[in-house]
mmCIF file of C-alpha atoms and ligand atoms in Angstrom:
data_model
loop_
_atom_site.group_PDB
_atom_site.id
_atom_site.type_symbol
_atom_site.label_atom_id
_atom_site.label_comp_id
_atom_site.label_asym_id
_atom_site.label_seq_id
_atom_site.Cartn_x
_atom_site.Cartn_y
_atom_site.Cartn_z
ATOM 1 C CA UNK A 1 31.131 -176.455 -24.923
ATOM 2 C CA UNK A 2 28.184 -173.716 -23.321
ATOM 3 C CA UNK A 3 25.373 -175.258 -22.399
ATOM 4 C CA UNK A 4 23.736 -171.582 -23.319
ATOM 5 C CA UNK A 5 25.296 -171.530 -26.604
ATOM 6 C CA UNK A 6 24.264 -175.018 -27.320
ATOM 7 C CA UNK A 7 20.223 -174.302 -26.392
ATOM 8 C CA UNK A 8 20.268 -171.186 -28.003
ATOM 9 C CA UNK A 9 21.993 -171.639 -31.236
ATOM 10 C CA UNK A 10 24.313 -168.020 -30.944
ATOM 11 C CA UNK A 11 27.951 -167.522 -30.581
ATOM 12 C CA UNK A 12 28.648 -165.941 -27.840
ATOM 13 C CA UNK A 13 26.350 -167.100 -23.958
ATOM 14 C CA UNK A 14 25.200 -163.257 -23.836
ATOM 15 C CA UNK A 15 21.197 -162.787 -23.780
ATOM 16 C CA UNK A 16 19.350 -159.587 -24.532
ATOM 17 C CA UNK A 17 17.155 -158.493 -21.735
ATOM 18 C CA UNK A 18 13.350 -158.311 -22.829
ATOM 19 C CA UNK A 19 13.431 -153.706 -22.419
ATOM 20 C CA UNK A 20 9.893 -153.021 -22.714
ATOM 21 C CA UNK A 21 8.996 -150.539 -25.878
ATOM 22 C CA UNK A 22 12.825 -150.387 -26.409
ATOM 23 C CA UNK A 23 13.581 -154.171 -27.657
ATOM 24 C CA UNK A 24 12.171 -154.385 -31.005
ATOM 25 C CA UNK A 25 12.987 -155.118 -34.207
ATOM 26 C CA UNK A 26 15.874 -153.122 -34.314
ATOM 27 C CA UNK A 27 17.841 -153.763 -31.268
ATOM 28 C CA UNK A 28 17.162 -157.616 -31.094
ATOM 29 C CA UNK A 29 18.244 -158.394 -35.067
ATOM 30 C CA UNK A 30 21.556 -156.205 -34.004
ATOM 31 C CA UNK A 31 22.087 -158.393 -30.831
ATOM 32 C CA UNK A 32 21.462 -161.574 -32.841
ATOM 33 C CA UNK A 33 23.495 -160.159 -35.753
ATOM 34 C CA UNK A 34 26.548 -159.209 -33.183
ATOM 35 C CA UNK A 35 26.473 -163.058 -32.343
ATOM 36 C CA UNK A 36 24.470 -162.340 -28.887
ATOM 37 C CA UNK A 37 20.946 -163.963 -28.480
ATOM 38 C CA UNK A 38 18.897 -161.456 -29.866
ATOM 39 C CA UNK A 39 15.042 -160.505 -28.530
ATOM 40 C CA UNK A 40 11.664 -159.030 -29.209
ATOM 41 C CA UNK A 41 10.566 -157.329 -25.809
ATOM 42 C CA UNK A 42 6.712 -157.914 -25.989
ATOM 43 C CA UNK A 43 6.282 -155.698 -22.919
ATOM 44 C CA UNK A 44 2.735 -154.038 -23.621
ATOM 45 C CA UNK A 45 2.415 -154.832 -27.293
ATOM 46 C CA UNK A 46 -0.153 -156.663 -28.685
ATOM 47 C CA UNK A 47 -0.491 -159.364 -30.716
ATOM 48 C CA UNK A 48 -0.441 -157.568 -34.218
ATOM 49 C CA UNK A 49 2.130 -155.260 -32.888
ATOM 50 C CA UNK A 50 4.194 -158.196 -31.935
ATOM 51 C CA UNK A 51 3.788 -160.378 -35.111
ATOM 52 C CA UNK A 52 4.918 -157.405 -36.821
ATOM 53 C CA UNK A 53 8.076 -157.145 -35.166
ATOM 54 C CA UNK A 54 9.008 -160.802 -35.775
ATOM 55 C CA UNK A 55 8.388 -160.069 -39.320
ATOM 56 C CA UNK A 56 10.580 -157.209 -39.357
ATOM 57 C CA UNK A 57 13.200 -159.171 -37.395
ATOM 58 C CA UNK A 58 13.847 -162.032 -40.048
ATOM 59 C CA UNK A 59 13.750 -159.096 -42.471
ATOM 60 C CA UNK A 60 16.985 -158.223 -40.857
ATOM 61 C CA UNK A 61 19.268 -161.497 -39.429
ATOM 62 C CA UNK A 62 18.765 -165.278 -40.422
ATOM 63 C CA UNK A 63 20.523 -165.409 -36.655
ATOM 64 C CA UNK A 64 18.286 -167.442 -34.241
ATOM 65 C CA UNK A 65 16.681 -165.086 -31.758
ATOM 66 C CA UNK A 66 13.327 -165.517 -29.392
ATOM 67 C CA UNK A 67 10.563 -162.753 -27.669
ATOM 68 C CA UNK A 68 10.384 -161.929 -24.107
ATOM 69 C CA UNK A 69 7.135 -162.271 -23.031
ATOM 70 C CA UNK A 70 6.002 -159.956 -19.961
ATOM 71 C CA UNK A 71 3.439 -161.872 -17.644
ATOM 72 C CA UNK A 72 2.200 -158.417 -16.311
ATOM 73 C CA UNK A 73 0.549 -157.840 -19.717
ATOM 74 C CA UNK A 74 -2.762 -157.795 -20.677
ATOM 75 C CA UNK A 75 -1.980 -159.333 -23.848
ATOM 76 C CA UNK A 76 0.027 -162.235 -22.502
ATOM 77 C CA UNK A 77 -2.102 -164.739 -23.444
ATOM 78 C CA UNK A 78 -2.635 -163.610 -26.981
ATOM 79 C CA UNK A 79 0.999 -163.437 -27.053
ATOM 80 C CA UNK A 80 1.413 -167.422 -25.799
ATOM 81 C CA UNK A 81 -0.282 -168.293 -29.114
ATOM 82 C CA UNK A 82 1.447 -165.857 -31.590
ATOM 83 C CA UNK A 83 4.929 -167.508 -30.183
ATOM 84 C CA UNK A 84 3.763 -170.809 -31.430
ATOM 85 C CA UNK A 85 1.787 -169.634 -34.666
ATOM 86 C CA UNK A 86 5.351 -167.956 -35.585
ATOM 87 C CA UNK A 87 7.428 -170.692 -35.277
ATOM 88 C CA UNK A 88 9.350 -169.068 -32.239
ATOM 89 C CA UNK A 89 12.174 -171.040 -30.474
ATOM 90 C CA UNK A 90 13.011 -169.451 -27.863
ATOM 91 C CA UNK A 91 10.813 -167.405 -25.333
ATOM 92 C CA UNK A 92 11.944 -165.647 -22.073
ATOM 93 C CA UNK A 93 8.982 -164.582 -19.719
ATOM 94 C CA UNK A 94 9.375 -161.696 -16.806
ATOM 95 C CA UNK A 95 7.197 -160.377 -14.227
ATOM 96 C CA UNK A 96 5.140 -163.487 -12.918
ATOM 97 C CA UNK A 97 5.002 -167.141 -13.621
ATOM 98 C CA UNK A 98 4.558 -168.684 -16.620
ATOM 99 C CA UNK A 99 3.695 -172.067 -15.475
ATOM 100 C CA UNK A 100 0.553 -172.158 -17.127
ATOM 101 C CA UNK A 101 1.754 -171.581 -20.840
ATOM 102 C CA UNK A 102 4.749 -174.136 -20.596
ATOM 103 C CA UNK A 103 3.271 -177.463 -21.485
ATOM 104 C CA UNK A 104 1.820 -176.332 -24.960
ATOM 105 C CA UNK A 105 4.830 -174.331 -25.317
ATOM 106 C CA UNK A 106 6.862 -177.240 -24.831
ATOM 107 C CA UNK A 107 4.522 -179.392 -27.195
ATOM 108 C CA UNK A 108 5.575 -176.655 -29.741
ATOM 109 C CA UNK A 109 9.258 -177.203 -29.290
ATOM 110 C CA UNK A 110 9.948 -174.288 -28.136
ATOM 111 C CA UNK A 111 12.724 -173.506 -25.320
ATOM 112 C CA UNK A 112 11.264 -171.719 -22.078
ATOM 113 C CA UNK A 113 13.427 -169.270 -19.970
ATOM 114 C CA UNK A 114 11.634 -167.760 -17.421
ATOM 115 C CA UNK A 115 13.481 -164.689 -15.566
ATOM 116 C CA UNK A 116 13.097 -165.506 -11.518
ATOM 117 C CA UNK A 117 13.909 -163.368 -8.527
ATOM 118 C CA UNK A 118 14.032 -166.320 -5.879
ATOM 119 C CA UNK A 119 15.650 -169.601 -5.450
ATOM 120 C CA UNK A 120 12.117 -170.900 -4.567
ATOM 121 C CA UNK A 121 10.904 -169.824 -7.556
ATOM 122 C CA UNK A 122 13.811 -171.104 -10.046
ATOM 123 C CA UNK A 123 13.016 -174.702 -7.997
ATOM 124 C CA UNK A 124 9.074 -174.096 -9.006
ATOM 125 C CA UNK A 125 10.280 -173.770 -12.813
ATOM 126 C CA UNK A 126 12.516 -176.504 -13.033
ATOM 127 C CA UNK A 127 9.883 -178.682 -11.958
ATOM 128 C CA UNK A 128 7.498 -177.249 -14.106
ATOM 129 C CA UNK A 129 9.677 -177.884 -17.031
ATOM 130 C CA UNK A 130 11.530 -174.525 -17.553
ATOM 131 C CA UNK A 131 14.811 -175.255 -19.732
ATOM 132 C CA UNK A 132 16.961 -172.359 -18.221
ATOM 133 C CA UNK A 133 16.195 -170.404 -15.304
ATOM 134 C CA UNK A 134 17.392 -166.250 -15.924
ATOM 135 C CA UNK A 135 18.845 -164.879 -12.544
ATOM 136 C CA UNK A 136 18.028 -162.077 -12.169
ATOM 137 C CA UNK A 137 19.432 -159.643 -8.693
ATOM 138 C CA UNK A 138 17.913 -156.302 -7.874
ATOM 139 C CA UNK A 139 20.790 -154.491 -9.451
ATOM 140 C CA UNK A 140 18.912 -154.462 -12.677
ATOM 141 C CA UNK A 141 16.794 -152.194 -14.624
ATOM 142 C CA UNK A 142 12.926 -152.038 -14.371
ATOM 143 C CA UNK A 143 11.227 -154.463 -12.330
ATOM 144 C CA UNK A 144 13.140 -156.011 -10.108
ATOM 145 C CA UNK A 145 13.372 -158.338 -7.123
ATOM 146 C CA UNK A 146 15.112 -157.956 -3.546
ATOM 147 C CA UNK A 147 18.026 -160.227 -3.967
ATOM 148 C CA UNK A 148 21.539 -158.928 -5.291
ATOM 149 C CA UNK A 149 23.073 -161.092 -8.442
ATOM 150 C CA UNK A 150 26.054 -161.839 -6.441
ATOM 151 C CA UNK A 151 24.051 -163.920 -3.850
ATOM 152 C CA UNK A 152 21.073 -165.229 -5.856
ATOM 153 C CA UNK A 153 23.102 -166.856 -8.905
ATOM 154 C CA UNK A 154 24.879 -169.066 -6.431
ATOM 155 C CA UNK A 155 21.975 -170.102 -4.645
ATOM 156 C CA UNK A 156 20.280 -171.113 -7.388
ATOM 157 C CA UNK A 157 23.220 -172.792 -9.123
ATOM 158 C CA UNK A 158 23.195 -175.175 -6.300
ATOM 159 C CA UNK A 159 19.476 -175.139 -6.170
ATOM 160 C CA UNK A 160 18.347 -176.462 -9.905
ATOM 161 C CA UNK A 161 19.685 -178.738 -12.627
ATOM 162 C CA UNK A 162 19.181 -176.571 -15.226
ATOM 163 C CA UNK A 163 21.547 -174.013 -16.969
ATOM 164 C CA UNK A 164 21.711 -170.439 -15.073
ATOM 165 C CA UNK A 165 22.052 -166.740 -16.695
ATOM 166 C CA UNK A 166 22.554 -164.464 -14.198
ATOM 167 C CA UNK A 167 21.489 -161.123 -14.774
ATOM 168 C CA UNK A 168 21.410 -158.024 -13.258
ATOM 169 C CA UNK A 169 24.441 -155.518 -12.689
ATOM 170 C CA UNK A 170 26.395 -157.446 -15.750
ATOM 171 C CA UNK A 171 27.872 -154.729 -18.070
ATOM 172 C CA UNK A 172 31.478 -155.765 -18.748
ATOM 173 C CA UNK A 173 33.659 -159.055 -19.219
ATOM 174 C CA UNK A 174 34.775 -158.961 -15.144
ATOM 175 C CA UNK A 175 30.881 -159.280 -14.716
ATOM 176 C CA UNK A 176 30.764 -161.877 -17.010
ATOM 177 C CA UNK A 177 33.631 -163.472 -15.601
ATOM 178 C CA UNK A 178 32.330 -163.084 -11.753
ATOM 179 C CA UNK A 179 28.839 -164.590 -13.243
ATOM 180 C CA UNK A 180 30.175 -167.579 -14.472
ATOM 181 C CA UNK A 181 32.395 -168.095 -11.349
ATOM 182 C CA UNK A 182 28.830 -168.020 -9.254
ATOM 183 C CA UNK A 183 28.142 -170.742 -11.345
ATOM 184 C CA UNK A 184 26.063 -169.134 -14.377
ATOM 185 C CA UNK A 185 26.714 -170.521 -17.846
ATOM 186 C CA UNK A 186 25.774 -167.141 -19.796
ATOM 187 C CA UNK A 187 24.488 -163.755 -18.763
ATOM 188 C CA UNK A 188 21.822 -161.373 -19.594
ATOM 189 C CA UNK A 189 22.584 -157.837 -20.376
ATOM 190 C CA UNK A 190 20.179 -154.839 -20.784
ATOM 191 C CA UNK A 191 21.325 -151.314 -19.276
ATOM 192 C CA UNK A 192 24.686 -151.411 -21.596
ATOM 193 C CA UNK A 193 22.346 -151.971 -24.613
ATOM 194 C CA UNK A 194 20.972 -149.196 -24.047
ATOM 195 C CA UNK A 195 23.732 -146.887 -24.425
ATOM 196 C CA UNK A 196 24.180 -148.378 -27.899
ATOM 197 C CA UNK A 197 24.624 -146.749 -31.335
ATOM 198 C CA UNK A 198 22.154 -149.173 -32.765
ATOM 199 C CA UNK A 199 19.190 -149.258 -29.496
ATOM 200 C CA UNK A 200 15.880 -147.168 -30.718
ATOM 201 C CA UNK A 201 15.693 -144.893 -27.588
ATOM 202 C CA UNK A 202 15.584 -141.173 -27.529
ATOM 203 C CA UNK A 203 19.707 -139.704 -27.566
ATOM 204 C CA UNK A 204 18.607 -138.378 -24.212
ATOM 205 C CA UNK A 205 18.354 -141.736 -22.596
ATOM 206 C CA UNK A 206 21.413 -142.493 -24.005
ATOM 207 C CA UNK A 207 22.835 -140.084 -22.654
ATOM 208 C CA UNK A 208 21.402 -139.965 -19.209
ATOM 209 C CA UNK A 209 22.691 -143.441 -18.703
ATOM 210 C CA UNK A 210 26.222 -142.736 -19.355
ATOM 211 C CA UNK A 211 26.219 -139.755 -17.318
ATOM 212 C CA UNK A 212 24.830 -141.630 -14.700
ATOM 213 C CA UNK A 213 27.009 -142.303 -11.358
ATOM 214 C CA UNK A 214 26.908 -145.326 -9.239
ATOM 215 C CA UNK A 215 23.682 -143.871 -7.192
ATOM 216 C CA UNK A 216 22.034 -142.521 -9.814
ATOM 217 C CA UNK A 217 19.185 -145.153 -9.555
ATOM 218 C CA UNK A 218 16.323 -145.689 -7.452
ATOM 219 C CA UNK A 219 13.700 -148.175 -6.761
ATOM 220 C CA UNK A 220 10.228 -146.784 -6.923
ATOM 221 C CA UNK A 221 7.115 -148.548 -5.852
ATOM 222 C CA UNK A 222 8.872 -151.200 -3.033
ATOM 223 C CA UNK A 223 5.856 -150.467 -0.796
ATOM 224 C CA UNK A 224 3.479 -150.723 -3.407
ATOM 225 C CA UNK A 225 4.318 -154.096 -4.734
ATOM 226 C CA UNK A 226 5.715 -152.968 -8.261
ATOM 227 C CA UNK A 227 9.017 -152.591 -7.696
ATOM 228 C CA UNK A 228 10.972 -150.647 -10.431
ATOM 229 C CA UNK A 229 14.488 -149.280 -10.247
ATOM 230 C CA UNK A 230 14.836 -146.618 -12.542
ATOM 231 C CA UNK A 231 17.161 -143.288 -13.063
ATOM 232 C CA UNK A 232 16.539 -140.825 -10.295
ATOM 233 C CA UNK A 233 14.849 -137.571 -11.554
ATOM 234 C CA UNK A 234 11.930 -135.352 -10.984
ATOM 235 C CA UNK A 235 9.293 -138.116 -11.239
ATOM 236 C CA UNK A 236 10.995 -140.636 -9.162
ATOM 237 C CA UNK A 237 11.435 -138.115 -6.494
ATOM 238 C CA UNK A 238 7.871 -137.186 -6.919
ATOM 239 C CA UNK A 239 6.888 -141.154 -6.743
ATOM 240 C CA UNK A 240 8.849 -142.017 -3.614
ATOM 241 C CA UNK A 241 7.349 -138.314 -1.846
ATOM 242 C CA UNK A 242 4.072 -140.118 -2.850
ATOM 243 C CA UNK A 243 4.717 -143.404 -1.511
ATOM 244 C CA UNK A 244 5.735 -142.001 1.707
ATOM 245 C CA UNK A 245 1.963 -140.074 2.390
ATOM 246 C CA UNK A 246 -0.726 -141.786 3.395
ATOM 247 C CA UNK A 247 -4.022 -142.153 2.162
ATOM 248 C CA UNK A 248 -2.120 -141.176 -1.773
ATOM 249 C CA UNK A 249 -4.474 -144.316 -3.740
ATOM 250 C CA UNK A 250 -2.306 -146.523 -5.793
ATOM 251 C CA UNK A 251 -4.453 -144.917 -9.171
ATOM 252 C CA UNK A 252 -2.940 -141.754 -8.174
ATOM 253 C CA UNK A 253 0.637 -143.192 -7.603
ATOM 254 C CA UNK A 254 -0.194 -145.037 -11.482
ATOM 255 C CA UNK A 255 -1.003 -141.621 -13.153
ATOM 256 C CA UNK A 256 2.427 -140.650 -12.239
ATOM 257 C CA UNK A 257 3.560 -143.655 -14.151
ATOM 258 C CA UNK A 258 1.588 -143.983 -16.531
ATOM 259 C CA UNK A 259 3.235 -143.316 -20.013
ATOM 260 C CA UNK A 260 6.292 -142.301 -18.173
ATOM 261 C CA UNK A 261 8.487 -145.040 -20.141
ATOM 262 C CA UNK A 262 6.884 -144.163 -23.845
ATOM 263 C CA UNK A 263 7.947 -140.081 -22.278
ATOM 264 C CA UNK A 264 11.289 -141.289 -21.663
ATOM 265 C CA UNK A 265 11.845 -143.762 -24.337
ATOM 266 C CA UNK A 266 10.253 -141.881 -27.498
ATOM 267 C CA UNK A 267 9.950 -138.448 -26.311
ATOM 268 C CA UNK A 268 13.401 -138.030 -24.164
ATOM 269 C CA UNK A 269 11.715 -136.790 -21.660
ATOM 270 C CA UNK A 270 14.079 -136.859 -18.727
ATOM 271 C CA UNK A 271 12.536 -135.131 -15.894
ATOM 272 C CA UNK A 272 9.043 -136.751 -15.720
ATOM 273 C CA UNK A 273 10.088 -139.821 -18.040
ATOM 274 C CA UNK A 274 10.521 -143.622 -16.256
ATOM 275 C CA UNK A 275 13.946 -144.309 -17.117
ATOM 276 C CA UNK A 276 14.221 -147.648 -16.691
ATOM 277 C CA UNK A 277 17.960 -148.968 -16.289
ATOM 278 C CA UNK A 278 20.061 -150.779 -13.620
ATOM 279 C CA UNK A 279 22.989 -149.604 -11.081
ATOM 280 C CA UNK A 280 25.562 -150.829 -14.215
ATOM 281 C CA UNK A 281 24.978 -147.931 -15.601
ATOM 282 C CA UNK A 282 27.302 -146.479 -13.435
ATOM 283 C CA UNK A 283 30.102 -148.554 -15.339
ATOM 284 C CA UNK A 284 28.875 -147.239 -18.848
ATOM 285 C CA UNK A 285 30.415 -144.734 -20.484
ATOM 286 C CA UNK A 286 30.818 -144.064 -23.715
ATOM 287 C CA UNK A 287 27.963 -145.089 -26.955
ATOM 288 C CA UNK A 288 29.523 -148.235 -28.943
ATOM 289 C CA UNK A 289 28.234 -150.209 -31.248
ATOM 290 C CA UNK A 290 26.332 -153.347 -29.974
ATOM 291 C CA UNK A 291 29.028 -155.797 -31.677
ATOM 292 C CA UNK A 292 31.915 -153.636 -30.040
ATOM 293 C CA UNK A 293 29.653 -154.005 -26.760
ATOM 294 C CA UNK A 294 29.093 -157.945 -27.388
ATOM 295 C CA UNK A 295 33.163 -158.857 -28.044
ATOM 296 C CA UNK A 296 34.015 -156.274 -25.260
ATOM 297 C CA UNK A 297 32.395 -158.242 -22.974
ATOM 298 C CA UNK A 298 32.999 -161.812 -24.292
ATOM 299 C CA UNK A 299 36.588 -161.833 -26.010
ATOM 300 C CA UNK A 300 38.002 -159.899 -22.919
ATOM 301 C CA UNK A 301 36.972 -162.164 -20.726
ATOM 302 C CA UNK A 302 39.747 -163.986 -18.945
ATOM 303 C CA UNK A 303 37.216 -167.097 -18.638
ATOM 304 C CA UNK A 304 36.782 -167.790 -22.222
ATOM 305 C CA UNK A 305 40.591 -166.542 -22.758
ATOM 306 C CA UNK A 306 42.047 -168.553 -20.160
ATOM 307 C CA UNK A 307 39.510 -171.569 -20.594
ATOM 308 C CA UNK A 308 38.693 -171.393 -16.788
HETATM 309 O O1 TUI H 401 10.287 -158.226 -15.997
HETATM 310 C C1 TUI H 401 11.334 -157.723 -15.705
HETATM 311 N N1 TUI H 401 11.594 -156.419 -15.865
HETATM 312 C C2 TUI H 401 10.696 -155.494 -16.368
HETATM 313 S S1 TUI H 401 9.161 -155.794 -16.929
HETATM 314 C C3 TUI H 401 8.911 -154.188 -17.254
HETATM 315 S S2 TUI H 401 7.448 -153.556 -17.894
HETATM 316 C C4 TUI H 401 6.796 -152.794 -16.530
HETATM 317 N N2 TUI H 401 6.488 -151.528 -16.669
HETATM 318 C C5 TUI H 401 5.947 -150.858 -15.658
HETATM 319 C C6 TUI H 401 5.702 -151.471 -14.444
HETATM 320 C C7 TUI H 401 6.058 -152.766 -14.278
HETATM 321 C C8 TUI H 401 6.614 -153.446 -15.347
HETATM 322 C C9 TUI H 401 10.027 -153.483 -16.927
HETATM 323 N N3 TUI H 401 11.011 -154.237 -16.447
HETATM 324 N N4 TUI H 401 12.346 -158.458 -15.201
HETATM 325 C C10 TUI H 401 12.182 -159.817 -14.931
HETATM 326 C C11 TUI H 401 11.702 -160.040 -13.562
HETATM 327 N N5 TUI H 401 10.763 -160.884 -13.273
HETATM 328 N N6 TUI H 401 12.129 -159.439 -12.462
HETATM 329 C C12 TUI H 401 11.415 -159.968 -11.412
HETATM 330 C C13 TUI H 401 10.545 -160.876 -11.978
HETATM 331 C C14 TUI H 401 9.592 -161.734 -11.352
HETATM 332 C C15 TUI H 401 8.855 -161.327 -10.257
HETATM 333 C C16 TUI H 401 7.915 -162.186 -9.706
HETATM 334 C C17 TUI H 401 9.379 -162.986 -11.900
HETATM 335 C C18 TUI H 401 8.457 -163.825 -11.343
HETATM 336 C C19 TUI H 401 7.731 -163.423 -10.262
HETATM 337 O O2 TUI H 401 6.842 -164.316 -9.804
HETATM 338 C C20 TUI H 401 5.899 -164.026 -8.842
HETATM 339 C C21 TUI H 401 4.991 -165.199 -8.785
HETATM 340 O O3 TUI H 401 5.258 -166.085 -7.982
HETATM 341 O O4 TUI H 401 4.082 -165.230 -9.614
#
């Protein structure tokens, strides 16, 4: 018995991570298909956008699978309707609190995962009704917090009632196995994804993230309160040169950013592209399919194997 497995409805306790403009359609369906828990990454879609990826989705797997929803948005709220209007079951939120959207989501049956940085902010969602709390430690891709996996799942295992996935830094069955020894009951994976056959980024990012080292990753923007670790190159050398002047406005530090995921995502633009991704993509390297990805990480592991 998971207690993941059992709330979600998937085979195997292993949760897509919500990848802004690279979750869609595609990838989640594949996730969900490999027997992982598949999901649409709303990041800055819209509402139509979004709708039409959940079409698209059950197009492809009758597998349960849910939509990340990312606070920061501007269409969040549009996007706390669609959920219910679509018959969603599952939704995972990033980048804020999502306090506010819980009790109708809640009336609507639907499960509530919110990803937290903080033991004081897993406590704030259990009591506001939140049905799993995602752990997530600042070894992960994107936007991240200041605490490391290996300290903050145990924390908030003893902290909350409710089932942990820890994320963050999880790429392989001895992370798996070292997550649900801090007390997790499933993980969340995102940087491996990415150096999938099946994940719709450019081959460049692919590739960039298998070449990548243990230090090839950065965090840009600590100072300026949006914190994203990303693969080092010309524009994240340019951002933390930025962040180090004075008097540089924070609409001057944006223009930097702005579009730099779509240039790294779509066009494989690697020197002044955001390449979102976390320090595990030091351990990745080689492109595999997602299901060879999925039962690498779940059959080898010595806690399902050895019923620990
Ligand atoms: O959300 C993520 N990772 C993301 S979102 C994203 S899109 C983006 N693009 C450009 C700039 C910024 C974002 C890329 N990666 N992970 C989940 C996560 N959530 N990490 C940390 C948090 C978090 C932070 C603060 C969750 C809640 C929170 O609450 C603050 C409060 O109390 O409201």
């Amino acid at each position: 018995m998971n207690k993941v497995k059992d709330m979600l409805g998937c085979e195997y306790p292993i949760i897509q991570g919500g990848m802004a403009n690279i979750a869609t359609h595609v990838l989640c369906a594949a996730v969900s298909n490999a027997g992982g828990f598949g999901l649409i990454g709303a990041g800055g879609f819209d509402k139509k956008r979004v709708k039409e990826e959940i079409i698209k989705t059950r197009e492809l797997t009758d597998k349960p699978f849910g939509v990340n929803i990312m606070l920061m948005s501007p269409h969040a709220e549009d996007l706390s309707d669609l959920v219910i209007e679509e018959n969603i079951k599952v939704v995972t939120t990033g980048a804020g609190n999502p306090g506010i959207y819980m009790e109708k989501w809640h009336k609507a049956g639907i499960k509530v995962l919110p990803v937290v940085p903080s033991v004081a902010l897993a406590k704030r969602m259990e009591r506001s009704g939140a049905d799993a709390v995602i752990v997530e430690g600042t070894e992960a891709g994107g936007h991240v917090g200041e605490l490391t996996t290996f300290t903050l799942v145990p924390q908030v295992s003893d902290a909350v009632n409710i089932p942990v996935i820890a994320a963050g830094g999880i790429a392989d069955s001895r992370g798996f196995d070292a997550a649900m020894m801090l007390g997790a009951s499933g993980v969340q994976i995102g940087t491996v994804l990415l150096a999938s056959k099946e994940c719709p980024v450019h081959e460049n990012y692919k590739n960039k993230v298998v070449k990548a080292k243990d230090t090839d990753s950065v965090v840009t923007g600590r100072t300026t309160g949006a914190p994203v670790r990303v693969l080092k190159n010309k524009m994240s050398r340019q951002y933390l040169k930025l962040q180090k002047e004075k008097n540089v406005s924070l609409e001057e530090m944006e223009k930097l950013t702005l579009g730099s995921l779509s240039k790294a995502v779509f066009d494989g633009d690697m020197d002044y592209g955001s390449i979102m991704a976390g320090q595990s993509a030091g351990l990745v390297k080689e492109i595999r399919s997602i299901k060879e990805i999925l039962d690498d990480i779940y059959l080898n592991s010595r806690t399902i194997k050895e019923n620990l």
